[in-house]
XYZ file of C-alpha atoms in Angstrom:
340
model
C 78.892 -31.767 -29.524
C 75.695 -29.692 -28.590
C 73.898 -32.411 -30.154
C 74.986 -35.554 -27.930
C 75.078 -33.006 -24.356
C 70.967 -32.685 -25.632
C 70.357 -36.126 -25.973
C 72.235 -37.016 -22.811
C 70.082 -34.433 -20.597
C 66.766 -35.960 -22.170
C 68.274 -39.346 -21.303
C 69.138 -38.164 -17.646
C 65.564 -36.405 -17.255
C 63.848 -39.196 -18.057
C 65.661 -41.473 -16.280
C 64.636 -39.080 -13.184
C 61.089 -38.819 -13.875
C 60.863 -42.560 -13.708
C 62.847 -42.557 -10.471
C 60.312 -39.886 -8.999
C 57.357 -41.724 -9.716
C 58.980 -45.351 -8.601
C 60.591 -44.140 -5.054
C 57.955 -41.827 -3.951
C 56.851 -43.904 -1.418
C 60.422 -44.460 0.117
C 61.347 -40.668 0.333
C 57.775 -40.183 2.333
C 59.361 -42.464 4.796
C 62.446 -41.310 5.427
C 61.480 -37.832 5.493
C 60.802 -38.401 9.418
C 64.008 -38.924 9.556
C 65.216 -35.837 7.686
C 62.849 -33.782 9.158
C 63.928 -34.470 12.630
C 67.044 -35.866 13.507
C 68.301 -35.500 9.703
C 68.586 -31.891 9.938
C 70.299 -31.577 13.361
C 72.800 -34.185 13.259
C 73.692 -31.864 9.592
C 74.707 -29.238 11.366
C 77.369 -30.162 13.665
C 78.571 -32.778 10.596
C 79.198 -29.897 9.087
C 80.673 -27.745 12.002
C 82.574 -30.946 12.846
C 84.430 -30.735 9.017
C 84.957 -27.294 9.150
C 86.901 -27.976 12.378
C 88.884 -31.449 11.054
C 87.033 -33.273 13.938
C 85.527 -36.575 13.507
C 81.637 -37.024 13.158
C 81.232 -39.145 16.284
C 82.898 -35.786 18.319
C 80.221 -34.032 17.716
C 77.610 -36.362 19.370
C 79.873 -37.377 22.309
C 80.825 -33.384 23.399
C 79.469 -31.932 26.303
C 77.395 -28.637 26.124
C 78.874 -25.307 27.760
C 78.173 -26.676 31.117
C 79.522 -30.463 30.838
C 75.905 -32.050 30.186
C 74.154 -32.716 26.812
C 71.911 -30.542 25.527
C 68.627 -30.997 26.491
C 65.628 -32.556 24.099
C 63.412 -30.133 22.973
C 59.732 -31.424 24.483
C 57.129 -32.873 21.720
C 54.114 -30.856 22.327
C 50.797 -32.918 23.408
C 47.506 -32.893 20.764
C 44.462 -33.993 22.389
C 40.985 -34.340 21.210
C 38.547 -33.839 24.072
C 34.813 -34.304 23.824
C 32.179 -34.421 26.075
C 28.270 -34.829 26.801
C 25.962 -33.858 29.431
C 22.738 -33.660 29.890
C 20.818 -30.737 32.586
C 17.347 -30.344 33.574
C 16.232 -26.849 33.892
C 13.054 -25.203 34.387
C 12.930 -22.585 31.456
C 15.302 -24.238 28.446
C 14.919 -21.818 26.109
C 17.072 -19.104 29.006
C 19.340 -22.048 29.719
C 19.894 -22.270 26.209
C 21.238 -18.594 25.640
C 22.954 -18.778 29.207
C 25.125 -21.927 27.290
C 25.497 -19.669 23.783
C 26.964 -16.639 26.083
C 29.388 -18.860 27.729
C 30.988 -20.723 24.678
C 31.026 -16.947 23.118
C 32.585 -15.565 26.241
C 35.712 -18.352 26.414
C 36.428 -17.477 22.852
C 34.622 -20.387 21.158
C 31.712 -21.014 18.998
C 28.165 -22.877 18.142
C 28.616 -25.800 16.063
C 24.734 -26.670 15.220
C 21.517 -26.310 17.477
C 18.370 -28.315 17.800
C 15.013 -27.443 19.771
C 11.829 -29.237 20.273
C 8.789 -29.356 21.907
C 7.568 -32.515 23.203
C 3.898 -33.587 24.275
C 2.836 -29.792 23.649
C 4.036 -29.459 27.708
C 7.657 -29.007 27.907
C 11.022 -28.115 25.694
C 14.177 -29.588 24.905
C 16.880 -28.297 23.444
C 20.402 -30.240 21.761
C 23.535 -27.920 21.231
C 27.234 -28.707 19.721
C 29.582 -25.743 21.523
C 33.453 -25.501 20.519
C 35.371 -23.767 23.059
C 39.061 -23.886 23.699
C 41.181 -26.655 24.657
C 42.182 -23.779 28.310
C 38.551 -22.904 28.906
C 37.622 -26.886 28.222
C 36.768 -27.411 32.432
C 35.809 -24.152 33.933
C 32.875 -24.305 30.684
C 32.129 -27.556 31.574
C 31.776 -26.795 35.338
C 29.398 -23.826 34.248
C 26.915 -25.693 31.968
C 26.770 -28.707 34.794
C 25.262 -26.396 37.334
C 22.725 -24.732 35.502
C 20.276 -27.063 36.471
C 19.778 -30.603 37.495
C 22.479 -32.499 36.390
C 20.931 -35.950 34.598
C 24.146 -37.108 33.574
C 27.382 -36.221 31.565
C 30.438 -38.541 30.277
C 34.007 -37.178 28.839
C 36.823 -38.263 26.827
C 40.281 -37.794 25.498
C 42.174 -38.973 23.179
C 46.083 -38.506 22.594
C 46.633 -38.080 18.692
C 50.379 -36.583 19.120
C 52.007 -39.331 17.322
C 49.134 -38.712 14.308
C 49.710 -34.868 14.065
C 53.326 -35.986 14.184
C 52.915 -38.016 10.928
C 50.948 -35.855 8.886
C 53.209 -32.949 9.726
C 56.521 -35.287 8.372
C 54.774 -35.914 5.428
C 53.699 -32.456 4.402
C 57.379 -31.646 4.572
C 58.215 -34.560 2.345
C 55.546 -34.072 -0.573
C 56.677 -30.223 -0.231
C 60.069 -31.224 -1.271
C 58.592 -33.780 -3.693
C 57.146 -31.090 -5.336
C 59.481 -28.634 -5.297
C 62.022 -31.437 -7.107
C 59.436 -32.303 -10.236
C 59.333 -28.471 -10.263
C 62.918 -28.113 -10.965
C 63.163 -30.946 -13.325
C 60.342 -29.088 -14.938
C 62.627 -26.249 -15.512
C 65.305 -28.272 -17.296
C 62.528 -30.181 -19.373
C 63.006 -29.518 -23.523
C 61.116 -31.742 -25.020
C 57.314 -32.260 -25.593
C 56.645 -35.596 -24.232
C 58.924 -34.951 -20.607
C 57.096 -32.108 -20.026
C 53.444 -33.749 -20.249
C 54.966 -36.699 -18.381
C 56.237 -34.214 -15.197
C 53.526 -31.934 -15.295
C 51.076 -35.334 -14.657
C 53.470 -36.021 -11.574
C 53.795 -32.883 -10.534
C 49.790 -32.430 -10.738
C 49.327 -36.271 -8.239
C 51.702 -35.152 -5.692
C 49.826 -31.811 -5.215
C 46.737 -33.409 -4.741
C 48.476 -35.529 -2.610
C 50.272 -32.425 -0.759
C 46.426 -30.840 -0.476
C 45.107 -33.732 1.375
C 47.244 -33.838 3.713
C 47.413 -30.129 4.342
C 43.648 -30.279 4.823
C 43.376 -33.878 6.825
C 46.195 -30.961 9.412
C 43.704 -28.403 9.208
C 41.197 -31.266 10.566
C 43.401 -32.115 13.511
C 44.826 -28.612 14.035
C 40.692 -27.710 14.378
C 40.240 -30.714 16.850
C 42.923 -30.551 19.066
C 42.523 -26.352 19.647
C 38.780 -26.627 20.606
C 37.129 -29.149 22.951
C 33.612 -30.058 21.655
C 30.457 -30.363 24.360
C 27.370 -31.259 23.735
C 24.412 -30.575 25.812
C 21.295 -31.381 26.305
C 18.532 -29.219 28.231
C 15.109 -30.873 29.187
C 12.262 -29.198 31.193
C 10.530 -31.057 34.229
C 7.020 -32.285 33.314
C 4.270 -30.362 34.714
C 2.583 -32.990 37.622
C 2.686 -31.658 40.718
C 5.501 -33.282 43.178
C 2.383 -34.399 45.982
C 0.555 -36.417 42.924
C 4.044 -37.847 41.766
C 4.567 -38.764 45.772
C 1.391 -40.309 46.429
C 1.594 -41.864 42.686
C -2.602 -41.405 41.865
C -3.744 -39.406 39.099
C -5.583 -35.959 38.938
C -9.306 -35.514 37.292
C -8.416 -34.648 34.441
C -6.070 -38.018 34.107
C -8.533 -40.066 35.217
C -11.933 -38.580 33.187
C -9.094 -38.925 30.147
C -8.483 -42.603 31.111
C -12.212 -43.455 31.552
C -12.774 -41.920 27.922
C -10.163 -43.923 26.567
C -11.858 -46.776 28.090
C -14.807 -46.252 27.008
C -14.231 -45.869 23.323
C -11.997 -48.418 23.443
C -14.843 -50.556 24.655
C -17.080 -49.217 22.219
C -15.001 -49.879 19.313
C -14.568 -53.495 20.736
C -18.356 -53.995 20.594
C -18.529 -52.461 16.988
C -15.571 -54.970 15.752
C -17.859 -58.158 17.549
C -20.752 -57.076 16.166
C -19.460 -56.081 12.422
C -17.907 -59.616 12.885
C -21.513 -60.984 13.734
C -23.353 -59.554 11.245
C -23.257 -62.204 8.387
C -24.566 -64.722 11.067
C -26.999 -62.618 12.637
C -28.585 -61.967 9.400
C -28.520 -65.559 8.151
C -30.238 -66.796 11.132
C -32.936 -63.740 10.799
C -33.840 -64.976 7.454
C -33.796 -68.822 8.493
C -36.448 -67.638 11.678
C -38.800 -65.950 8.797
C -39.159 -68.945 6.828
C -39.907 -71.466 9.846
C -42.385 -69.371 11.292
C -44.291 -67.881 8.049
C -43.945 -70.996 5.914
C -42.324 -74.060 7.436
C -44.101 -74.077 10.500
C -47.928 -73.830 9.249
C -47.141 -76.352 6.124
C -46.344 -78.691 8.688
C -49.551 -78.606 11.086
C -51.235 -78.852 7.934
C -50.184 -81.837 6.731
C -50.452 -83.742 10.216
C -52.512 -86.702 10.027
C -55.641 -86.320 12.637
C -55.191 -82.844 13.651
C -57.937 -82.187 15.953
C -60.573 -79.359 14.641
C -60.312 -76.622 16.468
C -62.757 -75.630 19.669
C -65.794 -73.582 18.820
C -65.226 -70.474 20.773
C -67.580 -70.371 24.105
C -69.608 -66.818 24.779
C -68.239 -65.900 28.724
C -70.723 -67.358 31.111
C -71.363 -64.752 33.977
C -70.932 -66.920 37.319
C -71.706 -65.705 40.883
C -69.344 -65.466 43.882
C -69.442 -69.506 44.465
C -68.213 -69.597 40.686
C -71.769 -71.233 39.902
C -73.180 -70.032 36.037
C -75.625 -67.345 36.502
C -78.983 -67.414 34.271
C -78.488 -64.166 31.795
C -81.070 -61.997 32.387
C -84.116 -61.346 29.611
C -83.455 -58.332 27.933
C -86.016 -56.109 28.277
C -88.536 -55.320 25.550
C -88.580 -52.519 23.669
C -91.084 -50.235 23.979
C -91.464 -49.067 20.264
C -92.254 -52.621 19.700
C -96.144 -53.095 19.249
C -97.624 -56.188 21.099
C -99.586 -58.804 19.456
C -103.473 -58.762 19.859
C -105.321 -61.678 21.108
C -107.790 -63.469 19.029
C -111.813 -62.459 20.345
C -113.201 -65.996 21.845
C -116.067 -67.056 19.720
C-alpha cells in the first residue's frame, strides 16, 4: 500500500513540474487579474457565502451611505528630463552654484565634464538628479544664472509600464514560491534536479524584473537636467558692433597671409624645378658648344676686322696728326761725316 501511494505522488509531481514549465506564460498573464481585481472581488465572495447571499449581491450593494465605494486612484509615474544651456561669465562659480542647488533639493551629480576651449574661455557639461517636487523651482534657478541660450523639456507617462512590471513581480513571486513547495514534497533524484532547474529560470526571471523596477522606481523619483555653462569670448562689444578687427587680429591675419603666400611660391617653384634645370643645361650647350660649331662651319664667313688704334680728332671731328714723341735725351745723336 505504501508502495503504490509513492509511486502515485512521483506520478502527480511530475505531472506538475511539466505543467509549471508549460503554463508559465499563462499564469504571468492572469496574474493582473489576481493581483487587482482577483483579490477584491475574493473577499466579499467570501463574506457573501458566509452570509448565504448570492455573489452578484455583493457587487450590486450600496456602501454605508447608498453610493459605491469609491476607486482607489492609480498613482502617476513620470519620467521628466530636461536640457538647457546658460552663458555665464565665470563657469567654473556657475558650476558649484548648480552642484549646491541639486545638493540642497535633496538630489545628486550624475557625471561632470569641463573644458577649455581656444585657451580663452571654459565650458562646462553636468548630469544633476533632483526630485520629481523640486523638478521646476531647480530648473527656474539654473535658467537665471546667466544668459539663457536655450533649454527644451520632456515627460513621459510610464504608469501603465510600472503597472506591468509590478503584476509580474507578484506573479513570478508566487511562481516561485509553488516550485518551492513542490520541492518540499520531491523524493526522488531525478524530480529534484528537474525543479531545482525551474526553480533556478524563474528566479532569474524574478531578478530581472525586480531590477528593470528599481530602473523605473530610480527614473520616475528624480527628474534628470542637464546643463551646459559656456563663457562669452573675450572681443570687446564696440569691435563686435562695428564688426573690424583689432591689431593683433589683423598683424595675425597678414602673417597668415604671408606664409601662406610663401609656401605657395615654394610649392610653384619645387614644381618648376625639373624644368628650370633642364632648360639651364640645354642654354650651356647652345652657347659653349652649339653655337660656335656652327659659325664655324658657315660657308664664307667674313674674316674678322683688324682692330683700328683710336684716331684723336679735333672739335669738327676731323683726325688730328699725332704728335712726334719727343726724343730722348740719353739718346746720343749721330755725327756727321767731315766734307772732303
Amino acid at each position: 500500500m505504501r508502495a503504490a501511494r509513492t509511486r502515485t505522488t512521483a506520478a502527480v509531481l511530475l505531472t506538475a513540474s511539466l505543467v509549471l514549465t508549460g503554463c508559465g506564460a499563462g499564469a504571468a498573464d492572469t496574474a493582473a487579474d489576481s493581483k487587482g481585481g482577483g483579490v477584491a472581488a475574493a473577499k466579499p465572495a467570501d463574506g457573501a457565502a458566509r452570509d448565504g447571499a448570492p455573489e452578484g449581491a455583493a457587487d450590486s450593494a450600496p456602501g454605508a451611505a447608498g453610493k459605491p465605494a469609491p476607486k482607489t486612484p492609480v498613482q502617476q509615474h513620470v519620467i521628466r528630463t530636461a536640457t538647457l544651456s546658460v552663458e555665464v561669465k565665470d563657469a567654473a562659480k556657475a558650476l558649484a552654484a548648480a552642484r549646491r542647488a541639486a545638493t540642497d533639493a535633496g538630489g545628486r551629480v550624475e557625471n561632470e565634464t569641463t573644458e577649455r576651449v581656444e585657451d580663452s574661455r571654459l565650458t562646462s557639461r553636468i548630469v544633476l538628479r533632483v526630485p520629481q517636487e523640486r523638478y521646476d523651482s531647480v530648473l527656474a534657478e539654473l535658467a537665471g544664472a546667466g544668459k539663457l541660450l536655450d533649454r527644451s523639456a520632456s515627460a513621459k507617462d510610464v504608469t501603465d509600464q510600472v503597472v506591468d512590471v509590478e503584476s509580474r513581480i507578484a506573479t513570478q513571486r508566487a511562481s516561485v514560491a509553488r516550485v518551492r513547495k513542490l520541492m518540499d514534497r520531491a523524493e526522488k533524484l531525478s524530480d529534484v534536479v528537474t525543479l531545482e532547474g525551474e526553480l533556478s529560470r524563474r528566479q532569474a526571471d524574478l531578478e530581472a524584473l525586480l531590477a528593470q523596477q528599481d530602473a523605473l522606481r530610480d527614473r520616475t523619483t528624480l527628474a534628470t537636467i542637464t546643463l551646459r555653462l559656456v563663457e562669452p569670448d573675450k572681443q570687446s562689444a564696440e569691435e563686435r558692433e562695428e564688426g573690424r578687427p583689432g591689431f593683433g587680429e589683423a598683424l595675425g591675419g597678414g602673417w597668415d597671409a604671408l606664409v601662406g603666400a610663401a609656401a605657395w611660391i615654394g610649392i610653384v617653384l619645387t614644381a618648376l624645378a625639373p624644368w628650370l634645370a633642364v632648360a639651364l643645361i640645354v642654354f650651356v650647350l647652345w652657347r659653349r658648344l652649339i653655337r660656335p660649331f656652327l659659325a664655324a662651319r658657315r660657308p664664307g664667313a667674313a674674316a674678322p676686322a683688324p682692330v683700328l688704334p683710336d684716331v684723336p680728332r679735333n672739335a669738327a671731328g676731323a683726325p688730328v696728326a699725332a704728335e712726334p714723341a719727343p726724343e730722348s735725351p740719353a739718346a746720343p745723336r749721330p755725327r756727321k761725316a767731315p766734307e772732303k
